[in-house]
Short mmCIF file of C-alpha atoms in Angstrom, two decimals:
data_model
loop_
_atom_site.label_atom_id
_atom_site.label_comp_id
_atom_site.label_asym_id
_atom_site.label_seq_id
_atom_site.Cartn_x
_atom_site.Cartn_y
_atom_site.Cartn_z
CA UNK A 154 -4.17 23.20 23.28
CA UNK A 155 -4.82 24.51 19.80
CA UNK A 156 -1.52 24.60 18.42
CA UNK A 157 -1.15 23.69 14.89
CA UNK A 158 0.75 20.09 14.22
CA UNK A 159 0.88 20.03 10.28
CA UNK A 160 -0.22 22.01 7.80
CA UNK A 161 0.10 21.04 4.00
CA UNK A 162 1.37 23.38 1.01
CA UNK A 163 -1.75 24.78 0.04
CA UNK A 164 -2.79 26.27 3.44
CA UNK A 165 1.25 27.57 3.13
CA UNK A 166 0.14 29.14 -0.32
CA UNK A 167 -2.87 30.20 0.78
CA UNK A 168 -1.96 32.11 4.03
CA UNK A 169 1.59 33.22 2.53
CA UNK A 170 3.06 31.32 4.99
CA UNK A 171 5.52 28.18 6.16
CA UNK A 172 5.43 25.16 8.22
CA UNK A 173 7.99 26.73 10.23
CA UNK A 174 5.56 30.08 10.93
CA UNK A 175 2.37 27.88 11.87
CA UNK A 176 3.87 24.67 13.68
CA UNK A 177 3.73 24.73 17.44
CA UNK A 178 1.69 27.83 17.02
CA UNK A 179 -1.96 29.05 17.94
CA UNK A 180 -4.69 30.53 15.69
CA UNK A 181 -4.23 34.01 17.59
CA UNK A 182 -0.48 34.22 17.53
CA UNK A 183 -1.41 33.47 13.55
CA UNK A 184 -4.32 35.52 12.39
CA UNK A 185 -5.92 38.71 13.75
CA UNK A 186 -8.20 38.36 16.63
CA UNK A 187 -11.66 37.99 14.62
CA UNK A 188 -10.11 35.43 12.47
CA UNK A 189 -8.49 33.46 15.13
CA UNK A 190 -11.53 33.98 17.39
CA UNK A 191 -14.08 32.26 14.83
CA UNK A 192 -11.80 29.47 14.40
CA UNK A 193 -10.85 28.67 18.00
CA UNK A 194 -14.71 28.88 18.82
CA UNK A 195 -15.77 26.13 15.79
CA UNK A 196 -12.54 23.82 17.19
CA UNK A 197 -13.65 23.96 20.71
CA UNK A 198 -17.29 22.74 19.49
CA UNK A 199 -15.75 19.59 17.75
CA UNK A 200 -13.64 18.69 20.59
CA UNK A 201 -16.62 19.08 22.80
CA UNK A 202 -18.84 17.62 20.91
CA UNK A 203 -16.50 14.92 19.99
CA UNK A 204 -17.87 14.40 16.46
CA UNK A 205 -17.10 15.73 12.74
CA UNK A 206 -18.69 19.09 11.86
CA UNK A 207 -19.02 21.32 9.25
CA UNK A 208 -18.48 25.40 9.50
CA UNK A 209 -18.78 28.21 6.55
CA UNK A 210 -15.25 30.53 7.88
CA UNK A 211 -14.12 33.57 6.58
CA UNK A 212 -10.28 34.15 6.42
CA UNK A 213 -7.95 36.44 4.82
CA UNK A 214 -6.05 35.21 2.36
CA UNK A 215 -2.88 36.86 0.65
CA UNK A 216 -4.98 37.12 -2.59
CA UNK A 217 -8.24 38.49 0.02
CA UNK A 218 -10.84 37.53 1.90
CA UNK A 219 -12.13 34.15 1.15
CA UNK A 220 -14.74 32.21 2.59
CA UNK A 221 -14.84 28.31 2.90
CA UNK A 222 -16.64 25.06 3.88
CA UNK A 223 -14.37 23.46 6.63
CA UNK A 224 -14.81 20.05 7.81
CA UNK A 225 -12.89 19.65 11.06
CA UNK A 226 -13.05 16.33 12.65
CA UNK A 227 -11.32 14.70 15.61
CA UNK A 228 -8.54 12.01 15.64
CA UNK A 229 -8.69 9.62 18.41
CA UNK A 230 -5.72 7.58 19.69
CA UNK A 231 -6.07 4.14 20.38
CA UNK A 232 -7.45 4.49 23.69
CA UNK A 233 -10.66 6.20 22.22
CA UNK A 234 -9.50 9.61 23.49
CA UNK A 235 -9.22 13.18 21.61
CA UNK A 236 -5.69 14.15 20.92
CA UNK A 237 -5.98 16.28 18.16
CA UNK A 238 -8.58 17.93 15.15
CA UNK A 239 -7.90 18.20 11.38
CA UNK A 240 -9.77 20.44 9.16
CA UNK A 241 -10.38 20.16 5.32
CA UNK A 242 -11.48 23.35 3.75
CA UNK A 243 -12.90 23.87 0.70
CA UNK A 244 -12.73 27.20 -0.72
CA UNK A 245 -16.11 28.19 -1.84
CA UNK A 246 -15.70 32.14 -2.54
CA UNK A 247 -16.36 31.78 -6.16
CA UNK A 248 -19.63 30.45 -5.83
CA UNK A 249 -20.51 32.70 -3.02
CA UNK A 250 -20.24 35.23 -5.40
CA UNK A 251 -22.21 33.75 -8.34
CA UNK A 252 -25.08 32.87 -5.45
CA UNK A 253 -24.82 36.89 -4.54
CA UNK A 254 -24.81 38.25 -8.22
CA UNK A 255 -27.41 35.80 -9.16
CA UNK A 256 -29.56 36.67 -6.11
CA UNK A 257 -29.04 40.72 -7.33
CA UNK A 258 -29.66 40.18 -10.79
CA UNK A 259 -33.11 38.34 -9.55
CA UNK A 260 -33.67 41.00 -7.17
CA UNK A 261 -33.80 43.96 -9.98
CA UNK A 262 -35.77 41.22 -12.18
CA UNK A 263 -38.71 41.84 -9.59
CA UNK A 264 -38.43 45.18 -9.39
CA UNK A 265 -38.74 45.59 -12.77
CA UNK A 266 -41.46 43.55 -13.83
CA UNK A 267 -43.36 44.35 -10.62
CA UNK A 268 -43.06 47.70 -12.12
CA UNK A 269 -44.59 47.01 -15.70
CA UNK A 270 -48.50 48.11 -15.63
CA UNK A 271 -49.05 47.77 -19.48
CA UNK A 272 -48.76 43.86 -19.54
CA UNK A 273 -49.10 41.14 -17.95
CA UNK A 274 -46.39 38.95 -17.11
CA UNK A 275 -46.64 36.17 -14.96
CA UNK A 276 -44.12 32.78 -14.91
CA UNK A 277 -45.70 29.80 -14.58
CA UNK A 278 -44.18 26.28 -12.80
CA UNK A 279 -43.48 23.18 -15.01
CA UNK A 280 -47.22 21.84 -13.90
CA UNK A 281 -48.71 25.36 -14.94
CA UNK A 282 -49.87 26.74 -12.05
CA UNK A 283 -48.94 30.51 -11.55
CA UNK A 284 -45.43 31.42 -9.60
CA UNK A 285 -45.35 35.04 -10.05
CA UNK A 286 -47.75 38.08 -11.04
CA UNK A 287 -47.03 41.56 -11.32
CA UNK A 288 -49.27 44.97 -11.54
CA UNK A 289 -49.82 44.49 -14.91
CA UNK A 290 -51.52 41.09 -14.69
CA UNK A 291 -53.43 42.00 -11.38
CA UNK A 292 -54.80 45.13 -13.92
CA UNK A 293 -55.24 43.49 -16.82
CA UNK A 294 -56.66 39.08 -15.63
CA UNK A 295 -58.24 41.18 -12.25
CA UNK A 296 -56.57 38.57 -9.56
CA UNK A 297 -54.72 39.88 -7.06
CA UNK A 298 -51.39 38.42 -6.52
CA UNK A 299 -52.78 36.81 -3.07
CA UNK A 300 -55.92 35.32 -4.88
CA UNK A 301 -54.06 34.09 -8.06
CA UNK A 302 -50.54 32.38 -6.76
CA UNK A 303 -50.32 28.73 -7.26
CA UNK A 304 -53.17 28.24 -9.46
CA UNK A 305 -53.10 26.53 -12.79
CA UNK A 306 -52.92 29.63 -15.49
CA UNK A 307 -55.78 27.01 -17.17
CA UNK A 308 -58.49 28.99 -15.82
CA UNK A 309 -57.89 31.92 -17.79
CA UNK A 310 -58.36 29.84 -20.91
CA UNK A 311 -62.44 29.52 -22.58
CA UNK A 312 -64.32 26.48 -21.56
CA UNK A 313 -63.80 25.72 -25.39
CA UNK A 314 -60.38 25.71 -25.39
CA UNK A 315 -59.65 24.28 -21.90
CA UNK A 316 -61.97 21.47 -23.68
CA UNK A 317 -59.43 21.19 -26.57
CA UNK A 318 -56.74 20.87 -24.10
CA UNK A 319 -55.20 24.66 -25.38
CA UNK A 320 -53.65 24.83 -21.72
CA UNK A 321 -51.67 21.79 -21.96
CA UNK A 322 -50.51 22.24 -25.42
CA UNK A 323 -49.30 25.75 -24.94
CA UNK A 324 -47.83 24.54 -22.23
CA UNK A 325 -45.74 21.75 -23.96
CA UNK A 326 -44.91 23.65 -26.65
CA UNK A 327 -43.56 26.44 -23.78
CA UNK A 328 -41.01 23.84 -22.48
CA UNK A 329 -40.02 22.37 -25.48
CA UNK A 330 -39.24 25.54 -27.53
CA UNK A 331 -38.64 27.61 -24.38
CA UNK A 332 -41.43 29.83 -25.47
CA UNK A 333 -44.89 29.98 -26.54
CA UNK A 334 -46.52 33.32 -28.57
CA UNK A 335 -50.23 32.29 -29.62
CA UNK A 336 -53.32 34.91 -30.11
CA UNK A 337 -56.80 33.74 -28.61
CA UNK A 338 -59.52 34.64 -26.13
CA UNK A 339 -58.92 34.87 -22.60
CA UNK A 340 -60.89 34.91 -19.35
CA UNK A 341 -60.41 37.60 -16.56
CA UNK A 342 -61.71 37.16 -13.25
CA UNK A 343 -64.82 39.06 -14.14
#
């Protein structure tokens, strides 16, 4: 029937509540209607499905709006049949917000070196072949982004130094020291 049967102290903390406010209760004579509404629907599909799932909910807390992983399972008496769900959640707000800053912070990355028409810059994958190109490289190497993506950046090396194995020492050197600065002749697509 979705009324609540226990609760433990940190869902009392966390919704500024007590046993005695929640116990006997539902999710809408709890929570406001959206709230309630999202977690009624994600109960219904464990007891339906009759098997432990996993849900991301959103729920006001009295700190704010926090978002969670909630596993919500169903406990079976001894005849094999449903007679109630618990749910774990795990507050995950934190690293919902890291995940969004860090997304943002990649996003004006991009812009900004897609932007840059005076160099080249380019990253490369741990086997060397070419992840990213902006303007600057399509100007200056000649590849277009389309034509150059997932290559190995060896082909813009000499035939000399390729021979020397300059690629794969550059490279080395770039992911043991983090960096590599070196002067030499390259090849552009022409």
């Amino acid at each position: 029937r979705g009324r609540y049967l226990h609760i433990n102290r940190q869902f009392e903390k966390r919704f500024d509540l007590n046993a005695h406010d929640v116990i006997g209760k539902t999710d809408g004579e709890i929570f406001p209607r959206k709230q309630a509404a999202s977690f009624q629907s994600n109960d219904r599909k464990v007891f339906r499905e009759g098997a432990p799932m996993e849900f991301e909910e959103t729920a006001r807390y009295r700190d704010g709006i926090h978002t969670s992983i909630v596993s919500k399972f169903p406990l079976r008496g001894q005849n094999g049949k449903i007679y109630a769900l618990c749910g774990i959640a795990t507050d995950i707000t934190a690293r919902k917000q890291m995940e969004e800053d860090l997304r943002q912070s990649e996003e004006r990355f991009r812009l900004l070196v897609s932007s840059v028409k005076d160099y080249a810059i380019y990253m490369l994958s741990p086997t060397g072949n070419i992840s990213s190109w902006n303007a600057g490289a399509e100007r200056i190497k000649g590849w277009r982004e389309n034509e150059i993506i997932g290559k190995s950046y060896a082909q813009f090396f000499t035939v000399e130094d390729a021979r020397k194995n300059q690629p794969r020492r550059e490279l080395e050197t770039a992911l043991r020291q983090g960096r590599y600065e070196g002067e030499g002749w390259r090849v552009r697509k022409d």
